[in-house]
Amino acid sequence: MARKYRDRFKDWNLYHKGVAAFIMALVVSVFYHGYVVYDGAFEFKRERVINAPVSEVWQFVSDNENRVRWQGELTLVNGLSIEEGRSRMLYWQRIYRRWRAWEETTELLQERVFKTRQEADHEIRWWSVELEPLGPCETKVMIRDVIRPNAYEDRFWFFRESDAQEKRMDVSINALERWTAGKDAQQKSCQS
């Protein structure tokens, strides 16, 4: 009877090897993640077809007062963004946390492309909006935000913040659609 009992635990060595392999895989994955984010940035994209002409959408993309209405967490744009090389200050707020960033227009193609580079104390962002007309009253909007935290530990632990960034992008694209496609006069002109 004792012999059968012993034989059931014959593969304890295999169990220990499995635990050691799991721990080793965990350690390797942490080191790999650390290596990947050493000089990495994080990209967020959203695309949507909005029922509005390109000129209407462009007005909300390039005008500073209108940007505050739809771009998530942005509270104030202080300066002009009407030509390449122009710089301005952006003021952000997420719940109770506030910060500001210096923004420069890097590429501006009227009613097509608006790209900027934003520098804050804790991160650098490359933000762009591209518009593609699909018809007289339809526009494809592509928003791209690339974020590179300055501190290595912020890059290493960025996955904890990625949900908030994804939510901000969703809020932004939804608000842009509401503001541009919700105009009564514009909808009447598109329907006729």
mmCIF file of N, CA and C in Angstrom, residues 25-124:
data_model
loop_
_atom_site.group_PDB
_atom_site.id
_atom_site.type_symbol
_atom_site.label_atom_id
_atom_site.label_comp_id
_atom_site.label_asym_id
_atom_site.label_seq_id
_atom_site.Cartn_x
_atom_site.Cartn_y
_atom_site.Cartn_z
ATOM 1 N N ALA A 25 9.849 32.527 -16.947
ATOM 2 C CA ALA A 25 9.101 33.227 -17.996
ATOM 3 C C ALA A 25 8.631 34.594 -17.501
ATOM 4 N N LEU A 26 8.213 34.676 -16.263
ATOM 5 C CA LEU A 26 7.781 35.942 -15.676
ATOM 6 C C LEU A 26 8.948 36.934 -15.608
ATOM 7 N N VAL A 27 10.106 36.463 -15.159
ATOM 8 C CA VAL A 27 11.288 37.325 -15.061
ATOM 9 C C VAL A 27 11.724 37.797 -16.445
ATOM 10 N N VAL A 28 11.755 36.902 -17.417
ATOM 11 C CA VAL A 28 12.153 37.271 -18.782
ATOM 12 C C VAL A 28 11.169 38.282 -19.363
ATOM 13 N N SER A 29 9.880 38.095 -19.128
ATOM 14 C CA SER A 29 8.896 39.036 -19.674
ATOM 15 C C SER A 29 9.044 40.426 -19.048
ATOM 16 N N VAL A 30 9.375 40.499 -17.774
ATOM 17 C CA VAL A 30 9.595 41.807 -17.130
ATOM 18 C C VAL A 30 10.824 42.479 -17.725
ATOM 19 N N PHE A 31 11.905 41.730 -17.909
ATOM 20 C CA PHE A 31 13.105 42.311 -18.523
ATOM 21 C C PHE A 31 12.852 42.722 -19.969
ATOM 22 N N TYR A 32 12.097 41.929 -20.711
ATOM 23 C CA TYR A 32 11.777 42.273 -22.098
ATOM 24 C C TYR A 32 10.939 43.552 -22.155
ATOM 25 N N HIS A 33 9.934 43.645 -21.296
ATOM 26 C CA HIS A 33 9.113 44.868 -21.236
ATOM 27 C C HIS A 33 9.982 46.071 -20.896
ATOM 28 N N GLY A 34 10.888 45.905 -19.955
ATOM 29 C CA GLY A 34 11.800 46.991 -19.587
ATOM 30 C C GLY A 34 12.690 47.417 -20.734
ATOM 31 N N TYR A 35 13.133 46.467 -21.530
ATOM 32 C CA TYR A 35 13.975 46.774 -22.693
ATOM 33 C C TYR A 35 13.165 47.482 -23.782
ATOM 34 N N VAL A 36 11.949 47.017 -24.030
ATOM 35 C CA VAL A 36 11.107 47.593 -25.082
ATOM 36 C C VAL A 36 10.743 49.043 -24.765
ATOM 37 N N VAL A 37 10.420 49.346 -23.520
ATOM 38 C CA VAL A 37 10.002 50.709 -23.178
ATOM 39 C C VAL A 37 11.172 51.626 -22.868
ATOM 40 N N TYR A 38 12.404 51.114 -22.956
ATOM 41 C CA TYR A 38 13.570 51.940 -22.637
ATOM 42 C C TYR A 38 13.573 53.234 -23.436
ATOM 43 N N ASP A 39 13.311 53.147 -24.710
ATOM 44 C CA ASP A 39 13.262 54.340 -25.553
ATOM 45 C C ASP A 39 11.995 54.309 -26.407
ATOM 46 N N GLY A 40 10.897 53.858 -25.831
ATOM 47 C CA GLY A 40 9.665 53.665 -26.584
ATOM 48 C C GLY A 40 8.645 54.759 -26.369
ATOM 49 N N ALA A 41 7.647 54.746 -27.230
ATOM 50 C CA ALA A 41 6.498 55.646 -27.133
ATOM 51 C C ALA A 41 5.245 54.803 -27.336
ATOM 52 N N PHE A 42 4.109 55.367 -27.002
ATOM 53 C CA PHE A 42 2.858 54.634 -27.036
ATOM 54 C C PHE A 42 1.897 55.348 -27.975
ATOM 55 N N GLU A 43 1.302 54.587 -28.895
ATOM 56 C CA GLU A 43 0.474 55.167 -29.946
ATOM 57 C C GLU A 43 -0.995 54.820 -29.729
ATOM 58 N N PHE A 44 -1.846 55.829 -29.924
ATOM 59 C CA PHE A 44 -3.285 55.654 -29.840
ATOM 60 C C PHE A 44 -3.898 56.240 -31.104
ATOM 61 N N LYS A 45 -4.815 55.490 -31.735
ATOM 62 C CA LYS A 45 -5.436 55.928 -32.987
ATOM 63 C C LYS A 45 -6.939 55.759 -32.907
ATOM 64 N N ARG A 46 -7.629 56.651 -33.585
ATOM 65 C CA ARG A 46 -9.070 56.530 -33.761
ATOM 66 C C ARG A 46 -9.417 56.983 -35.171
ATOM 67 N N GLU A 47 -10.344 56.281 -35.792
ATOM 68 C CA GLU A 47 -10.857 56.648 -37.114
ATOM 69 C C GLU A 47 -12.369 56.611 -37.057
ATOM 70 N N ARG A 48 -12.992 57.568 -37.754
ATOM 71 C CA ARG A 48 -14.441 57.597 -37.803
ATOM 72 C C ARG A 48 -14.884 58.357 -39.033
ATOM 73 N N VAL A 49 -15.978 57.933 -39.626
ATOM 74 C CA VAL A 49 -16.599 58.670 -40.723
ATOM 75 C C VAL A 49 -17.681 59.539 -40.111
ATOM 76 N N ILE A 50 -17.555 60.841 -40.321
ATOM 77 C CA ILE A 50 -18.483 61.821 -39.751
ATOM 78 C C ILE A 50 -19.339 62.400 -40.873
ATOM 79 N N ASN A 51 -20.612 62.512 -40.634
ATOM 80 C CA ASN A 51 -21.536 63.071 -41.617
ATOM 81 C C ASN A 51 -21.499 64.595 -41.569
ATOM 82 N N ALA A 52 -20.442 65.140 -42.097
ATOM 83 C CA ALA A 52 -20.260 66.592 -42.164
ATOM 84 C C ALA A 52 -19.248 66.888 -43.260
ATOM 85 N N PRO A 53 -19.354 68.047 -43.902
ATOM 86 C CA PRO A 53 -18.355 68.392 -44.916
ATOM 87 C C PRO A 53 -16.987 68.644 -44.278
ATOM 88 N N VAL A 54 -15.935 68.531 -45.075
ATOM 89 C CA VAL A 54 -14.567 68.705 -44.577
ATOM 90 C C VAL A 54 -14.388 70.088 -43.969
ATOM 91 N N SER A 55 -14.956 71.113 -44.577
ATOM 92 C CA SER A 55 -14.788 72.477 -44.074
ATOM 93 C C SER A 55 -15.345 72.630 -42.657
ATOM 94 N N GLU A 56 -16.441 71.952 -42.375
ATOM 95 C CA GLU A 56 -17.037 72.023 -41.032
ATOM 96 C C GLU A 56 -16.153 71.319 -40.007
ATOM 97 N N VAL A 57 -15.635 70.162 -40.366
ATOM 98 C CA VAL A 57 -14.767 69.429 -39.444
ATOM 99 C C VAL A 57 -13.461 70.189 -39.239
ATOM 100 N N TRP A 58 -12.895 70.752 -40.311
ATOM 101 C CA TRP A 58 -11.646 71.491 -40.221
ATOM 102 C C TRP A 58 -11.762 72.675 -39.271
ATOM 103 N N GLN A 59 -12.900 73.301 -39.266
ATOM 104 C CA GLN A 59 -13.130 74.439 -38.371
ATOM 105 C C GLN A 59 -12.945 74.026 -36.907
ATOM 106 N N PHE A 60 -13.339 72.813 -36.569
ATOM 107 C CA PHE A 60 -13.181 72.347 -35.193
ATOM 108 C C PHE A 60 -11.782 71.825 -34.911
ATOM 109 N N VAL A 61 -11.087 71.365 -35.937
ATOM 110 C CA VAL A 61 -9.741 70.836 -35.753
ATOM 111 C C VAL A 61 -8.724 71.955 -35.588
ATOM 112 N N SER A 62 -8.810 72.994 -36.413
ATOM 113 C CA SER A 62 -7.765 74.019 -36.436
ATOM 114 C C SER A 62 -8.049 75.226 -35.546
ATOM 115 N N ASP A 63 -9.289 75.494 -35.229
ATOM 116 C CA ASP A 63 -9.621 76.663 -34.408
ATOM 117 C C ASP A 63 -9.421 76.338 -32.928
ATOM 118 N N ASN A 64 -8.641 77.167 -32.236
ATOM 119 C CA ASN A 64 -8.303 76.886 -30.836
ATOM 120 C C ASN A 64 -9.517 76.850 -29.922
ATOM 121 N N GLU A 65 -10.448 77.750 -30.123
ATOM 122 C CA GLU A 65 -11.642 77.773 -29.280
ATOM 123 C C GLU A 65 -12.462 76.508 -29.471
ATOM 124 N N ASN A 66 -12.553 76.039 -30.701
ATOM 125 C CA ASN A 66 -13.306 74.823 -30.984
ATOM 126 C C ASN A 66 -12.564 73.565 -30.534
ATOM 127 N N ARG A 67 -11.243 73.577 -30.534
ATOM 128 C CA ARG A 67 -10.481 72.408 -30.075
ATOM 129 C C ARG A 67 -10.785 72.082 -28.625
ATOM 130 N N VAL A 68 -10.965 73.113 -27.835
ATOM 131 C CA VAL A 68 -11.260 72.908 -26.413
ATOM 132 C C VAL A 68 -12.615 72.228 -26.247
ATOM 133 N N ARG A 69 -13.510 72.455 -27.183
ATOM 134 C CA ARG A 69 -14.854 71.866 -27.089
ATOM 135 C C ARG A 69 -14.851 70.353 -27.278
ATOM 136 N N TRP A 70 -13.959 69.849 -28.110
ATOM 137 C CA TRP A 70 -14.038 68.417 -28.407
ATOM 138 C C TRP A 70 -12.830 67.604 -27.965
ATOM 139 N N GLN A 71 -11.652 68.189 -27.870
ATOM 140 C CA GLN A 71 -10.460 67.407 -27.539
ATOM 141 C C GLN A 71 -10.428 67.110 -26.041
ATOM 142 N N GLY A 72 -10.447 65.836 -25.692
ATOM 143 C CA GLY A 72 -10.536 65.400 -24.305
ATOM 144 C C GLY A 72 -9.413 65.919 -23.428
ATOM 145 N N GLU A 73 -9.767 66.400 -22.248
ATOM 146 C CA GLU A 73 -8.875 66.882 -21.194
ATOM 147 C C GLU A 73 -8.231 68.232 -21.501
ATOM 148 N N LEU A 74 -8.414 68.784 -22.670
ATOM 149 C CA LEU A 74 -7.846 70.082 -23.022
ATOM 150 C C LEU A 74 -8.773 71.171 -22.502
ATOM 151 N N THR A 75 -8.236 72.124 -21.727
ATOM 152 C CA THR A 75 -9.086 73.165 -21.142
ATOM 153 C C THR A 75 -8.868 74.547 -21.741
ATOM 154 N N LEU A 76 -7.680 74.821 -22.301
ATOM 155 C CA LEU A 76 -7.406 76.141 -22.864
ATOM 156 C C LEU A 76 -6.251 76.050 -23.848
ATOM 157 N N VAL A 77 -6.401 76.756 -24.980
ATOM 158 C CA VAL A 77 -5.314 76.883 -25.948
ATOM 159 C C VAL A 77 -4.999 78.367 -26.027
ATOM 160 N N ASN A 78 -3.765 78.721 -25.705
ATOM 161 C CA ASN A 78 -3.362 80.120 -25.653
ATOM 162 C C ASN A 78 -2.335 80.385 -26.749
ATOM 163 N N GLY A 79 -2.797 80.897 -27.892
ATOM 164 C CA GLY A 79 -1.930 81.167 -29.034
ATOM 165 C C GLY A 79 -2.619 80.750 -30.318
ATOM 166 N N LEU A 80 -2.004 81.056 -31.452
ATOM 167 C CA LEU A 80 -2.600 80.744 -32.751
ATOM 168 C C LEU A 80 -2.009 79.477 -33.342
ATOM 169 N N SER A 81 -2.800 78.809 -34.153
ATOM 170 C CA SER A 81 -2.318 77.582 -34.804
ATOM 171 C C SER A 81 -2.599 77.639 -36.303
ATOM 172 N N ILE A 82 -2.444 78.810 -36.912
ATOM 173 C CA ILE A 82 -2.855 78.990 -38.297
ATOM 174 C C ILE A 82 -1.754 78.732 -39.318
ATOM 175 N N GLU A 83 -0.528 78.499 -38.888
ATOM 176 C CA GLU A 83 0.557 78.222 -39.835
ATOM 177 C C GLU A 83 1.614 77.342 -39.190
ATOM 178 N N GLU A 84 2.409 76.692 -40.045
ATOM 179 C CA GLU A 84 3.478 75.827 -39.554
ATOM 180 C C GLU A 84 4.501 76.630 -38.761
ATOM 181 N N GLY A 85 5.028 76.023 -37.718
ATOM 182 C CA GLY A 85 6.039 76.679 -36.904
ATOM 183 C C GLY A 85 5.474 77.531 -35.782
ATOM 184 N N ARG A 86 4.172 77.770 -35.774
ATOM 185 C CA ARG A 86 3.554 78.558 -34.700
ATOM 186 C C ARG A 86 3.527 77.754 -33.415
ATOM 187 N N SER A 87 3.753 78.413 -32.298
ATOM 188 C CA SER A 87 3.709 77.715 -31.010
ATOM 189 C C SER A 87 2.692 78.383 -30.097
ATOM 190 N N ARG A 88 2.231 77.631 -29.119
ATOM 191 C CA ARG A 88 1.218 78.103 -28.186
ATOM 192 C C ARG A 88 1.282 77.253 -26.920
ATOM 193 N N MET A 89 0.568 77.684 -25.910
ATOM 194 C CA MET A 89 0.491 76.926 -24.655
ATOM 195 C C MET A 89 -0.855 76.204 -24.592
ATOM 196 N N LEU A 90 -0.810 74.961 -24.155
ATOM 197 C CA LEU A 90 -2.011 74.169 -23.930
ATOM 198 C C LEU A 90 -2.141 73.917 -22.436
ATOM 199 N N TYR A 91 -3.346 73.955 -21.947
ATOM 200 C CA TYR A 91 -3.611 73.676 -20.537
ATOM 201 C C TYR A 91 -4.540 72.477 -20.462
ATOM 202 N N TRP A 92 -4.136 71.461 -19.682
ATOM 203 C CA TRP A 92 -4.837 70.198 -19.584
ATOM 204 C C TRP A 92 -5.331 69.984 -18.155
ATOM 205 N N GLN A 93 -6.362 69.154 -18.022
ATOM 206 C CA GLN A 93 -6.823 68.761 -16.694
ATOM 207 C C GLN A 93 -7.445 67.376 -16.778
ATOM 208 N N ARG A 94 -6.994 66.489 -15.897
ATOM 209 C CA ARG A 94 -7.597 65.167 -15.733
ATOM 210 C C ARG A 94 -7.994 65.040 -14.271
ATOM 211 N N ILE A 95 -9.271 65.046 -14.032
ATOM 212 C CA ILE A 95 -9.873 65.060 -12.697
ATOM 213 C C ILE A 95 -9.277 66.242 -11.926
ATOM 214 N N TYR A 96 -8.388 66.009 -10.945
ATOM 215 C CA TYR A 96 -7.812 67.122 -10.176
ATOM 216 C C TYR A 96 -6.386 67.448 -10.600
ATOM 217 N N ARG A 97 -5.840 66.670 -11.495
ATOM 218 C CA ARG A 97 -4.461 66.878 -11.933
ATOM 219 C C ARG A 97 -4.443 67.850 -13.115
ATOM 220 N N ARG A 98 -3.648 68.885 -13.015
ATOM 221 C CA ARG A 98 -3.524 69.879 -14.084
ATOM 222 C C ARG A 98 -2.082 69.960 -14.547
ATOM 223 N N TRP A 99 -1.897 70.225 -15.835
ATOM 224 C CA TRP A 99 -0.558 70.455 -16.362
ATOM 225 C C TRP A 99 -0.677 71.297 -17.620
ATOM 226 N N ARG A 100 0.444 71.774 -18.078
ATOM 227 C CA ARG A 100 0.453 72.568 -19.303
ATOM 228 C C ARG A 100 1.549 72.041 -20.212
ATOM 229 N N ALA A 101 1.376 72.338 -21.494
ATOM 230 C CA ALA A 101 2.332 71.868 -22.489
ATOM 231 C C ALA A 101 2.557 72.968 -23.520
ATOM 232 N N TRP A 102 3.749 72.960 -24.069
ATOM 233 C CA TRP A 102 4.083 73.851 -25.160
ATOM 234 C C TRP A 102 3.832 73.071 -26.443
ATOM 235 N N GLU A 103 3.091 73.659 -27.382
ATOM 236 C CA GLU A 103 2.740 72.976 -28.621
ATOM 237 C C GLU A 103 3.226 73.774 -29.818
ATOM 238 N N GLU A 104 3.748 73.056 -30.821
ATOM 239 C CA GLU A 104 4.178 73.683 -32.060
ATOM 240 C C GLU A 104 3.529 72.955 -33.229
ATOM 241 N N THR A 105 3.014 73.719 -34.184
ATOM 242 C CA THR A 105 2.438 73.133 -35.388
ATOM 243 C C THR A 105 3.578 72.667 -36.281
ATOM 244 N N THR A 106 3.620 71.371 -36.563
ATOM 245 C CA THR A 106 4.702 70.823 -37.387
ATOM 246 C C THR A 106 4.286 70.643 -38.843
ATOM 247 N N GLU A 107 3.015 70.432 -39.088
ATOM 248 C CA GLU A 107 2.528 70.294 -40.460
ATOM 249 C C GLU A 107 1.091 70.780 -40.526
ATOM 250 N N LEU A 108 0.806 71.576 -41.529
ATOM 251 C CA LEU A 108 -0.538 72.129 -41.687
ATOM 252 C C LEU A 108 -0.872 72.175 -43.170
ATOM 253 N N LEU A 109 -1.820 71.372 -43.574
ATOM 254 C CA LEU A 109 -2.310 71.354 -44.937
ATOM 255 C C LEU A 109 -3.804 71.648 -44.853
ATOM 256 N N GLN A 110 -4.198 72.792 -45.329
ATOM 257 C CA GLN A 110 -5.559 73.308 -45.163
ATOM 258 C C GLN A 110 -6.614 72.247 -45.484
ATOM 259 N N GLU A 111 -7.492 72.016 -44.544
ATOM 260 C CA GLU A 111 -8.619 71.080 -44.630
ATOM 261 C C GLU A 111 -8.197 69.631 -44.882
ATOM 262 N N ARG A 112 -6.946 69.288 -44.570
ATOM 263 C CA ARG A 112 -6.489 67.911 -44.754
ATOM 264 C C ARG A 112 -5.693 67.393 -43.556
ATOM 265 N N VAL A 113 -4.621 68.097 -43.169
ATOM 266 C CA VAL A 113 -3.697 67.578 -42.144
ATOM 267 C C VAL A 113 -3.373 68.671 -41.135
ATOM 268 N N PHE A 114 -3.413 68.300 -39.853
ATOM 269 C CA PHE A 114 -2.996 69.190 -38.765
ATOM 270 C C PHE A 114 -2.160 68.354 -37.808
ATOM 271 N N LYS A 115 -0.836 68.605 -37.773
ATOM 272 C CA LYS A 115 0.072 67.836 -36.916
ATOM 273 C C LYS A 115 0.803 68.782 -35.976
ATOM 274 N N THR A 116 0.979 68.318 -34.736
ATOM 275 C CA THR A 116 1.667 69.127 -33.738
ATOM 276 C C THR A 116 2.633 68.270 -32.936
ATOM 277 N N ARG A 117 3.526 68.970 -32.260
ATOM 278 C CA ARG A 117 4.436 68.352 -31.282
ATOM 279 C C ARG A 117 4.209 69.091 -29.973
ATOM 280 N N GLN A 118 3.941 68.350 -28.910
ATOM 281 C CA GLN A 118 3.630 68.944 -27.616
ATOM 282 C C GLN A 118 4.659 68.491 -26.592
ATOM 283 N N GLU A 119 5.189 69.453 -25.848
ATOM 284 C CA GLU A 119 6.168 69.144 -24.801
ATOM 285 C C GLU A 119 5.647 69.620 -23.459
ATOM 286 N N ALA A 120 5.557 68.711 -22.526
ATOM 287 C CA ALA A 120 5.209 69.043 -21.145
ATOM 288 C C ALA A 120 6.392 68.633 -20.270
ATOM 289 N N ASP A 121 6.304 68.920 -18.972
ATOM 290 C CA ASP A 121 7.391 68.561 -18.064
ATOM 291 C C ASP A 121 7.598 67.052 -17.988
ATOM 292 N N HIS A 122 6.521 66.291 -18.121
ATOM 293 C CA HIS A 122 6.615 64.854 -17.907
ATOM 294 C C HIS A 122 6.476 64.007 -19.171
ATOM 295 N N GLU A 123 6.195 64.624 -20.350
ATOM 296 C CA GLU A 123 6.031 63.820 -21.555
ATOM 297 C C GLU A 123 6.159 64.657 -22.824
ATOM 298 N N ILE A 124 6.337 63.970 -23.930
ATOM 299 C CA ILE A 124 6.329 64.572 -25.266
ATOM 300 C C ILE A 124 5.253 63.845 -26.057
#
